[in-house]
Amino acid sequence: MSYYSIEAEQAVLGAILISPDLIYETTAVEDDFYYEPNQIIYKSMIQLKEEEKKVDVVSLSSNLGEELHVIGGIKYLVELSQSVPSISDFGSYERIVKEKFVIRHGMESIKKIYSNGNDNPKEFISELVGVTEELSDRFRTDDGFTHIGEGLIEHSEILQDKKYGSKPLGVSTVGTDLDLITGKWQNQTLNILAARPSVGKTAAMLNNAVKNGKEGMTVAIFSLEQPKQQLLDRMISAECNIDGSRIKSGQLHDEEWVKYTIGLSILSELNIYIDDRPGLSIQEIRASVRKLKKNNPELIVYIDYLQLINGGKSYTNRNRNDEVGYVSNSLKQMSRENDCPVIALAQLSRGVEQRQDKRPMMSDLRESGNIEQDADTISFLYRDDYYNAGTDKKNIIEIIVAKNREGQTGTAEMVNLRNYSKFLDYDYRPTR
């Protein structure tokens, strides 16, 4: 098998020389080309395009400068323009070049992974998945356009479903007031739920997950911080109304055993999956979600928490903010490619503690990277009784929607029964 096609590369370059406007249609990049002179020529073509200059033999010769002799002089450029069977087949030539790059780069990457001598199967597979995703992104050759007519037909069907159908208008959040503010969690969105440690992020996530499960959703939970038994303790406590400390100790009263048995039968019927492997990479998470989505179309994904996700081996010695930014962007892409909401918990920095008003702000997102840019909604949890023992808002938690790409922002208040890891709607009526 050949890992390159000089003929296809020459046909791509020659077609551009014959019809310079093709430079605006190509999706190729410099290293798609194997033959060094072809790489140099294509790079020069891109430079001319960016400078808004015409791509022809004369301008290329001038732009190449001292590199002109490296590529074989003007003679080679003329030969390129004479070697194209038909410019109408430009897309086919470009596809061959990209196919050869995928095979070539894939083999090189696999050899490199193998030569590193990594005998950890988990890390080895993670690296392979990362290479696969990179190559898949590079191999896209279609333009992705949809005619407005098709889009409007789909829009009409969605609107009809909203008015007359039984299809929900989104996936429920943990509370009624929060639903009203956010418009619920929509497919293809990344939603961030952030707070300082011990404020209630995980409990909110689990309450939400159970609620979604009862509504018929398939729920995927990636718990990078806590083992699944601790999550199950909290879910059972909230569902059965049993104090969490009694579940941990196993010292249940007779009536609590009855509640426990009923709660277990309810929870066991829900389509909830928990992955509590520590140190998961974003590539492993994306692969698991893709697999689960195949047989579960109505899917929602929860991750506890974002800053614990491993960006992969390429980020081992790089800036932490860059890695978190890469993970954040990957989670957004995961929501798009699987047509599902992704809810990621996030830690806030200690900067919150330094202010008089300790309600979180966007700038408090720890190692924020691109989180603020990638997220469709960002919500913060705040408990006044966490900071102020004398507050009159005991067991009241504020969920502050600070960003909402498709709707309003605002604050929803809920009752947080911490002993039961339970969130309840709070029907607040101010006194007059």
PDB file of N, CA and C in Angstrom, residues 100-143:
ATOM      1  N   LYS A 100      -4.522   9.652   1.838  1.00  0.00           N
ATOM      2  CA  LYS A 100      -3.137   9.208   1.997  1.00  0.00           C
ATOM      3  C   LYS A 100      -2.526   9.782   3.275  1.00  0.00           C
ATOM      4  N   PHE A 101      -2.868  11.040   3.592  1.00  0.00           N
ATOM      5  CA  PHE A 101      -2.361  11.635   4.827  1.00  0.00           C
ATOM      6  C   PHE A 101      -2.864  10.858   6.043  1.00  0.00           C
ATOM      7  N   VAL A 102      -4.152  10.520   6.041  1.00  0.00           N
ATOM      8  CA  VAL A 102      -4.728   9.799   7.176  1.00  0.00           C
ATOM      9  C   VAL A 102      -4.002   8.478   7.395  1.00  0.00           C
ATOM     10  N   ILE A 103      -3.787   7.732   6.321  1.00  0.00           N
ATOM     11  CA  ILE A 103      -3.083   6.454   6.435  1.00  0.00           C
ATOM     12  C   ILE A 103      -1.647   6.673   6.910  1.00  0.00           C
ATOM     13  N   ARG A 104      -0.962   7.643   6.290  1.00  0.00           N
ATOM     14  CA  ARG A 104       0.441   7.907   6.613  1.00  0.00           C
ATOM     15  C   ARG A 104       0.605   8.378   8.051  1.00  0.00           C
ATOM     16  N   HIS A 105      -0.184   9.371   8.419  1.00  0.00           N
ATOM     17  CA  HIS A 105      -0.071   9.924   9.766  1.00  0.00           C
ATOM     18  C   HIS A 105      -0.533   8.917  10.822  1.00  0.00           C
ATOM     19  N   GLY A 106      -1.562   8.145  10.487  1.00  0.00           N
ATOM     20  CA  GLY A 106      -2.046   7.123  11.415  1.00  0.00           C
ATOM     21  C   GLY A 106      -0.981   6.091  11.714  1.00  0.00           C
ATOM     22  N   MET A 107      -0.290   5.621  10.666  1.00  0.00           N
ATOM     23  CA  MET A 107       0.769   4.632  10.863  1.00  0.00           C
ATOM     24  C   MET A 107       1.917   5.217  11.678  1.00  0.00           C
ATOM     25  N   GLU A 108       2.281   6.470  11.383  1.00  0.00           N
ATOM     26  CA  GLU A 108       3.373   7.112  12.110  1.00  0.00           C
ATOM     27  C   GLU A 108       3.013   7.273  13.596  1.00  0.00           C
ATOM     28  N   SER A 109       1.763   7.646  13.862  1.00  0.00           N
ATOM     29  CA  SER A 109       1.330   7.852  15.247  1.00  0.00           C
ATOM     30  C   SER A 109       1.317   6.536  16.017  1.00  0.00           C
ATOM     31  N   ILE A 110       0.840   5.480  15.362  1.00  0.00           N
ATOM     32  CA  ILE A 110       0.792   4.162  16.022  1.00  0.00           C
ATOM     33  C   ILE A 110       2.207   3.680  16.336  1.00  0.00           C
ATOM     34  N   LYS A 111       3.120   3.874  15.378  1.00  0.00           N
ATOM     35  CA  LYS A 111       4.519   3.479  15.611  1.00  0.00           C
ATOM     36  C   LYS A 111       5.101   4.252  16.787  1.00  0.00           C
ATOM     37  N   LYS A 112       4.802   5.541  16.852  1.00  0.00           N
ATOM     38  CA  LYS A 112       5.321   6.377  17.936  1.00  0.00           C
ATOM     39  C   LYS A 112       4.779   5.920  19.280  1.00  0.00           C
ATOM     40  N   ILE A 113       3.465   5.631  19.333  1.00  0.00           N
ATOM     41  CA  ILE A 113       2.854   5.157  20.582  1.00  0.00           C
ATOM     42  C   ILE A 113       3.490   3.848  21.014  1.00  0.00           C
ATOM     43  N   TYR A 114       3.707   2.963  20.032  1.00  0.00           N
ATOM     44  CA  TYR A 114       4.300   1.647  20.326  1.00  0.00           C
ATOM     45  C   TYR A 114       5.742   1.790  20.811  1.00  0.00           C
ATOM     46  N   SER A 115       6.489   2.699  20.167  1.00  0.00           N
ATOM     47  CA  SER A 115       7.901   2.861  20.512  1.00  0.00           C
ATOM     48  C   SER A 115       8.099   3.506  21.880  1.00  0.00           C
ATOM     49  N   ASN A 116       7.061   4.193  22.389  1.00  0.00           N
ATOM     50  CA  ASN A 116       7.156   4.797  23.723  1.00  0.00           C
ATOM     51  C   ASN A 116       7.226   3.750  24.826  1.00  0.00           C
ATOM     52  N   GLY A 117       6.849   2.524  24.486  1.00  0.00           N
ATOM     53  CA  GLY A 117       6.946   1.431  25.446  1.00  0.00           C
ATOM     54  C   GLY A 117       5.943   1.509  26.579  1.00  0.00           C
ATOM     55  N   ASN A 118       4.813   2.144  26.351  1.00  0.00           N
ATOM     56  CA  ASN A 118       3.792   2.269  27.394  1.00  0.00           C
ATOM     57  C   ASN A 118       3.074   0.929  27.563  1.00  0.00           C
ATOM     58  N   ASP A 119       3.242   0.299  28.731  1.00  0.00           N
ATOM     59  CA  ASP A 119       2.610  -1.002  28.953  1.00  0.00           C
ATOM     60  C   ASP A 119       1.324  -0.897  29.763  1.00  0.00           C
ATOM     61  N   ASN A 120       0.802   0.335  29.896  1.00  0.00           N
ATOM     62  CA  ASN A 120      -0.481   0.537  30.581  1.00  0.00           C
ATOM     63  C   ASN A 120      -1.590   0.503  29.537  1.00  0.00           C
ATOM     64  N   PRO A 121      -2.404  -0.561  29.511  1.00  0.00           N
ATOM     65  CA  PRO A 121      -3.430  -0.696  28.463  1.00  0.00           C
ATOM     66  C   PRO A 121      -4.382   0.488  28.404  1.00  0.00           C
ATOM     67  N   LYS A 122      -4.740   1.041  29.569  1.00  0.00           N
ATOM     68  CA  LYS A 122      -5.678   2.163  29.614  1.00  0.00           C
ATOM     69  C   LYS A 122      -5.105   3.378  28.901  1.00  0.00           C
ATOM     70  N   GLU A 123      -3.839   3.708  29.203  1.00  0.00           N
ATOM     71  CA  GLU A 123      -3.203   4.856  28.566  1.00  0.00           C
ATOM     72  C   GLU A 123      -2.961   4.600  27.080  1.00  0.00           C
ATOM     73  N   PHE A 124      -2.613   3.350  26.746  1.00  0.00           N
ATOM     74  CA  PHE A 124      -2.367   2.988  25.350  1.00  0.00           C
ATOM     75  C   PHE A 124      -3.628   3.192  24.513  1.00  0.00           C
ATOM     76  N   ILE A 125      -4.761   2.700  25.024  1.00  0.00           N
ATOM     77  CA  ILE A 125      -6.031   2.843  24.303  1.00  0.00           C
ATOM     78  C   ILE A 125      -6.423   4.315  24.218  1.00  0.00           C
ATOM     79  N   SER A 126      -6.205   5.066  25.308  1.00  0.00           N
ATOM     80  CA  SER A 126      -6.535   6.485  25.317  1.00  0.00           C
ATOM     81  C   SER A 126      -5.775   7.224  24.221  1.00  0.00           C
ATOM     82  N   GLU A 127      -4.484   6.893  24.061  1.00  0.00           N
ATOM     83  CA  GLU A 127      -3.687   7.542  23.021  1.00  0.00           C
ATOM     84  C   GLU A 127      -4.193   7.174  21.631  1.00  0.00           C
ATOM     85  N   LEU A 128      -4.579   5.914  21.446  1.00  0.00           N
ATOM     86  CA  LEU A 128      -5.110   5.490  20.148  1.00  0.00           C
ATOM     87  C   LEU A 128      -6.414   6.210  19.822  1.00  0.00           C
ATOM     88  N   VAL A 129      -7.283   6.349  20.832  1.00  0.00           N
ATOM     89  CA  VAL A 129      -8.551   7.057  20.625  1.00  0.00           C
ATOM     90  C   VAL A 129      -8.280   8.511  20.243  1.00  0.00           C
ATOM     91  N   GLY A 130      -7.288   9.124  20.903  1.00  0.00           N
ATOM     92  CA  GLY A 130      -6.942  10.511  20.582  1.00  0.00           C
ATOM     93  C   GLY A 130      -6.496  10.659  19.141  1.00  0.00           C
ATOM     94  N   VAL A 131      -5.680   9.719  18.662  1.00  0.00           N
ATOM     95  CA  VAL A 131      -5.226   9.751  17.267  1.00  0.00           C
ATOM     96  C   VAL A 131      -6.408   9.578  16.322  1.00  0.00           C
ATOM     97  N   THR A 132      -7.305   8.653  16.663  1.00  0.00           N
ATOM     98  CA  THR A 132      -8.479   8.397  15.820  1.00  0.00           C
ATOM     99  C   THR A 132      -9.349   9.637  15.685  1.00  0.00           C
ATOM    100  N   GLU A 133      -9.586  10.326  16.801  1.00  0.00           N
ATOM    101  CA  GLU A 133     -10.416  11.537  16.758  1.00  0.00           C
ATOM    102  C   GLU A 133      -9.749  12.636  15.939  1.00  0.00           C
ATOM    103  N   GLU A 134      -8.431  12.773  16.099  1.00  0.00           N
ATOM    104  CA  GLU A 134      -7.700  13.791  15.342  1.00  0.00           C
ATOM    105  C   GLU A 134      -7.798  13.527  13.845  1.00  0.00           C
ATOM    106  N   LEU A 135      -7.599  12.272  13.461  1.00  0.00           N
ATOM    107  CA  LEU A 135      -7.651  11.923  12.041  1.00  0.00           C
ATOM    108  C   LEU A 135      -9.057  12.073  11.478  1.00  0.00           C
ATOM    109  N   SER A 136     -10.055  11.725  12.282  1.00  0.00           N
ATOM    110  CA  SER A 136     -11.445  11.871  11.846  1.00  0.00           C
ATOM    111  C   SER A 136     -11.775  13.326  11.547  1.00  0.00           C
ATOM    112  N   ASP A 137     -11.314  14.225  12.432  1.00  0.00           N
ATOM    113  CA  ASP A 137     -11.553  15.652  12.211  1.00  0.00           C
ATOM    114  C   ASP A 137     -10.843  16.145  10.955  1.00  0.00           C
ATOM    115  N   ARG A 138      -9.621  15.661  10.721  1.00  0.00           N
ATOM    116  CA  ARG A 138      -8.845  16.111   9.568  1.00  0.00           C
ATOM    117  C   ARG A 138      -9.422  15.596   8.254  1.00  0.00           C
ATOM    118  N   PHE A 139     -10.126  14.464   8.295  1.00  0.00           N
ATOM    119  CA  PHE A 139     -10.587  13.822   7.061  1.00  0.00           C
ATOM    120  C   PHE A 139     -11.924  14.360   6.568  1.00  0.00           C
ATOM    121  N   ARG A 140     -12.517  15.301   7.291  1.00  0.00           N
ATOM    122  CA  ARG A 140     -13.782  15.862   6.832  1.00  0.00           C
ATOM    123  C   ARG A 140     -13.579  16.591   5.507  1.00  0.00           C
ATOM    124  N   THR A 141     -14.362  16.184   4.496  1.00  0.00           N
ATOM    125  CA  THR A 141     -14.238  16.823   3.182  1.00  0.00           C
ATOM    126  C   THR A 141     -15.538  17.453   2.719  1.00  0.00           C
ATOM    127  N   ASP A 142     -16.664  17.114   3.353  1.00  0.00           N
ATOM    128  CA  ASP A 142     -17.928  17.722   2.936  1.00  0.00           C
ATOM    129  C   ASP A 142     -18.054  19.113   3.552  1.00  0.00           C
ATOM    130  N   ASP A 143     -18.899  19.938   2.947  1.00  0.00           N
ATOM    131  CA  ASP A 143     -19.000  21.314   3.431  1.00  0.00           C
ATOM    132  C   ASP A 143     -20.006  21.484   4.552  1.00  0.00           C
TER     133      ASP A 143
END
